[in-house]
Coordinates of C-alpha atoms and ligand atoms in Angstrom, one line a residue:
M1 CA 0.0 -0.2 0.4
S2 CA 1.5 3.7 -0.9
E3 CA 1.7 6.0 1.4
V4 CA -0.5 9.0 0.6
L5 CA -3.4 5.7 0.2
K6 CA -2.1 3.8 4.1
K7 CA -2.0 8.0 5.1
E8 CA -5.8 7.8 3.0
V9 CA -6.9 4.4 5.4
L10 CA -5.7 6.3 8.5
E11 CA -7.7 9.3 8.0
N12 CA -11.3 7.3 7.5
L13 CA -10.6 6.0 10.4
L14 CA -10.5 9.2 12.8
E15 CA -12.9 11.0 10.6
R16 CA -16.0 9.0 10.5
R17 CA -18.4 10.3 12.8
S18 CA -21.7 9.3 13.3
I19 CA -24.3 11.1 11.1
R20 CA -27.9 11.7 12.2
Y21 CA -30.1 14.1 9.6
F22 CA -29.9 12.0 6.2
K23 CA -31.1 13.0 3.1
S24 CA -34.1 11.2 1.3
E25 CA -31.8 10.7 -2.0
Q26 CA -31.1 7.3 -1.4
I27 CA -27.4 6.3 -1.8
K28 CA -26.7 4.1 -5.4
D29 CA -26.4 0.0 -5.7
E30 CA -22.8 -0.2 -6.4
D31 CA -21.9 2.3 -2.9
L32 CA -24.7 -0.2 -0.9
Q33 CA -22.6 -3.6 -2.8
Q34 CA -19.0 -2.0 -1.5
I35 CA -20.6 -1.4 2.2
L36 CA -22.1 -5.0 2.3
E37 CA -18.2 -6.7 0.7
A38 CA -17.2 -4.3 3.7
G39 CA -18.9 -5.8 6.4
K40 CA -18.5 -10.4 5.1
Y41 CA -15.0 -9.6 5.2
A42 CA -14.8 -7.8 8.1
P43 CA -13.0 -10.6 11.4
S44 CA -15.5 -12.9 12.9
A45 CA -14.4 -15.7 15.8
A46 CA -13.0 -18.2 14.1
N47 CA -14.0 -17.5 10.6
Q48 CA -17.5 -18.4 12.0
Q49 CA -19.0 -15.3 9.1
S50 CA -21.8 -15.9 12.0
W51 CA -23.7 -12.9 10.8
H52 CA -26.6 -12.1 8.0
F53 CA -27.7 -8.5 7.1
T54 CA -30.6 -7.2 6.1
V55 CA -31.4 -4.1 4.2
I56 CA -34.4 -1.9 3.3
Q57 CA -34.6 0.3 0.9
N58 CA -38.2 -0.6 0.7
K59 CA -40.6 2.5 1.7
E60 CA -43.5 1.2 3.0
V61 CA -40.7 -1.8 4.5
L62 CA -38.9 1.0 6.3
Q63 CA -42.9 2.9 7.2
K64 CA -43.4 -0.6 9.4
I65 CA -40.4 -1.0 11.2
N66 CA -40.4 2.9 12.4
D67 CA -44.7 1.6 13.4
V68 CA -43.1 -1.5 15.4
A69 CA -40.7 0.2 16.8
K70 CA -42.9 3.9 17.9
S71 CA -45.2 0.7 19.2
V72 CA -42.9 -0.7 21.7
F73 CA -41.0 2.2 22.7
A74 CA -44.3 3.4 23.9
K75 CA -44.6 0.7 25.6
S76 CA -41.7 -0.2 27.1
G77 CA -41.5 1.3 30.5
N78 CA -38.2 2.9 29.4
K79 CA -38.6 7.1 30.8
N80 CA -36.2 8.0 27.1
Y81 CA -38.2 5.4 24.5
E82 CA -41.3 6.2 26.0
E83 CA -41.0 10.1 26.0
R84 CA -39.3 9.6 22.1
S85 CA -41.6 7.6 21.3
K86 CA -44.5 10.4 21.4
A87 CA -42.9 13.0 18.6
K88 CA -44.2 13.6 15.9
D89 CA -41.6 12.8 13.2
F90 CA -40.3 9.9 15.2
S91 CA -37.8 7.7 13.5
A92 CA -35.7 5.0 15.0
F93 CA -33.2 5.2 12.7
Y94 CA -32.9 9.7 11.9
H95 CA -35.4 9.3 8.5
A96 CA -32.9 7.0 6.5
P97 CA -33.2 6.0 3.3
T98 CA -31.6 2.3 3.4
Y99 CA -31.5 0.8 6.8
I100 CA -29.2 -2.3 7.6
I101 CA -29.7 -4.8 10.4
V102 CA -26.8 -6.9 11.7
S103 CA -27.5 -10.2 13.3
A104 CA -25.6 -13.3 13.6
D105 CA -26.6 -17.4 14.8
E106 CA -26.9 -17.7 18.0
K107 CA -25.3 -20.1 18.8
A108 CA -22.1 -19.3 16.5
I109 CA -19.2 -18.6 19.1
A110 CA -19.1 -15.4 19.4
P111 CA -21.7 -13.5 17.2
I112 CA -22.3 -10.5 19.5
A113 CA -18.7 -9.4 18.7
D114 CA -19.2 -10.9 15.0
S115 CA -21.4 -8.6 14.2
A116 CA -19.8 -5.5 16.2
L117 CA -17.4 -6.0 13.6
A118 CA -19.4 -6.8 10.8
L119 CA -20.9 -3.4 11.9
G120 CA -18.2 -1.4 11.8
N121 CA -17.1 -2.1 8.6
L122 CA -20.1 -1.2 7.5
F123 CA -19.4 2.2 8.8
L124 CA -16.0 2.7 7.8
A125 CA -16.4 1.9 4.2
A126 CA -19.7 4.1 4.2
E127 CA -17.7 7.1 5.8
A128 CA -14.8 5.9 2.7
L129 CA -17.3 6.3 -0.6
G130 CA -18.5 9.8 1.2
I131 CA -22.3 8.6 3.0
G132 CA -23.2 9.0 6.6
S133 CA -23.9 6.1 8.7
V134 CA -25.3 5.7 13.1
W135 CA -25.6 2.7 14.7
I136 CA -28.8 2.2 15.2
H137 CA -28.4 0.1 19.2
A138 CA -32.8 -0.1 19.9
V139 CA -33.2 -3.3 17.3
N140 CA -31.5 -4.4 20.2
F141 CA -34.5 -4.0 21.7
L142 CA -37.4 -4.5 18.9
Y143 CA -35.8 -8.1 19.7
T144 CA -37.0 -8.4 23.2
T145 CA -40.6 -7.6 23.2
E146 CA -43.0 -10.4 20.4
E147 CA -43.9 -7.2 17.7
G148 CA -40.2 -6.9 17.5
R149 CA -39.2 -10.8 16.6
A150 CA -42.4 -10.7 14.2
L151 CA -41.2 -8.1 12.2
F152 CA -37.9 -10.2 11.9
K153 CA -39.2 -12.9 10.5
E154 CA -41.6 -11.1 8.4
L155 CA -38.4 -9.5 7.3
G156 CA -36.3 -12.1 6.5
I157 CA -34.0 -12.7 9.5
P158 CA -33.0 -16.6 9.3
D159 CA -33.9 -18.7 12.6
G160 CA -32.4 -18.7 15.6
Y161 CA -30.1 -15.5 14.4
V162 CA -30.8 -12.6 16.6
T163 CA -30.2 -8.7 15.9
Y164 CA -27.1 -7.4 17.5
G165 CA -27.4 -4.3 15.8
S166 CA -28.2 -2.7 13.1
G167 CA -27.0 0.7 10.8
A168 CA -29.1 4.4 9.2
F169 CA -27.2 4.9 5.8
G170 CA -27.7 7.9 3.4
Y171 CA -26.0 10.9 3.1
N172 CA -25.1 13.6 5.6
A173 CA -28.3 16.9 5.5
G174 CA -26.8 18.5 8.7
E175 CA -23.2 19.5 10.1
R176 CA -20.2 17.0 10.1
P177 CA -20.5 16.2 13.8
K178 CA -16.6 17.0 15.9
A179 CA -14.8 14.6 17.4
A180 CA -15.5 14.1 20.6
S181 CA -12.2 14.3 22.6
R182 CA -10.6 11.1 23.6
R183 CA -10.7 10.0 27.3
D184 CA -6.8 9.8 29.0
G185 CA -6.2 6.8 30.9
T186 CA -7.4 4.1 28.5
V187 CA -4.0 2.8 27.0
N188 CA -1.2 0.9 29.1
I189 CA 1.4 -0.1 26.9
I190 CA 4.4 -2.9 28.8
K191 CA 7.1 -3.8 27.0
Ligands
FMN1 C1 -23.3 -0.3 20.2 C2 -23.3 1.4 20.0 C3 -24.7 1.5 20.3 C4 -24.6 3.4 19.9 N1 -26.5 2.8 19.7 C5 -26.9 4.6 19.3 C6 -27.9 4.9 18.6 O1 -28.7 3.8 19.6 N2 -28.5 5.9 18.4 C7 -27.6 6.8 18.2 O2 -28.0 7.9 17.7 N3 -26.0 6.1 17.9 C8 -25.7 5.4 19.0 N4 -23.8 4.8 18.8 C9 -23.4 5.9 18.2 C10 -22.2 7.0 19.7 O3 -23.7 7.3 20.0 C11 -21.2 7.4 18.8 O4 -20.4 6.1 17.7 C12 -20.6 8.2 19.5 O5 -21.7 9.2 20.5 C13 -18.8 8.4 19.1 O6 -19.6 9.3 18.0 P1 -19.0 8.9 17.0 O7 -19.1 7.6 16.3 O8 -18.8 10.4 15.5 O9 -17.4 8.9 16.7 C14 -24.1 3.9 19.0 C15 -22.7 3.5 18.8 C16 -22.0 1.6 19.3 C17 -21.0 2.1 18.9

């Protein structure tokens, strides 16, 4: 890899930020394919590649997911979720045009870690392609409810696969957020 390319790869890691305002314009199919390819090439325990990517771009299906999320949030017993569900323009995924749910085989060695690394690759690939993204954690909560699990079945998430995380993707419609400063004392190098 050339020095210039190495610098760009490292900059990509530092410059990616979570994006929470999206244009309605859909991302290009070829970019989606590259993002998914990057996800599939993430490391996984014993190379089990335990993940499954469910990509939703259909407006009615996105609406349906949002409706279920709103209903589940409203009766969650969690103050924050309940408050959010009351918003008139509630969107569990910030109105992004592409929503990707990552599920993984619950019998795999490390399905949570596999899913997180896959999502990380999706986000970094998106950044390199000029596409904004953010992790949406609520999917994990949906999985704990019957309504949520019924929805996931309808979406074709394989039996025995648990949803561990999801991501919203689209072109940034807001300001580019600045990185928060890094916490001190998180590294100990022993030589
Ligand atoms: C496990 C995990 C769960 C997250 N869940 C959410 C979420 O539900 N909604 C959200 O807006 N951001 C979520 N985020 C994004 C974080 O808030 C964000 O990564 C963090 O504030 C650092 O900002 P940055 O991504 O711009 O560097 C999540 C991130 C991680 C790693």
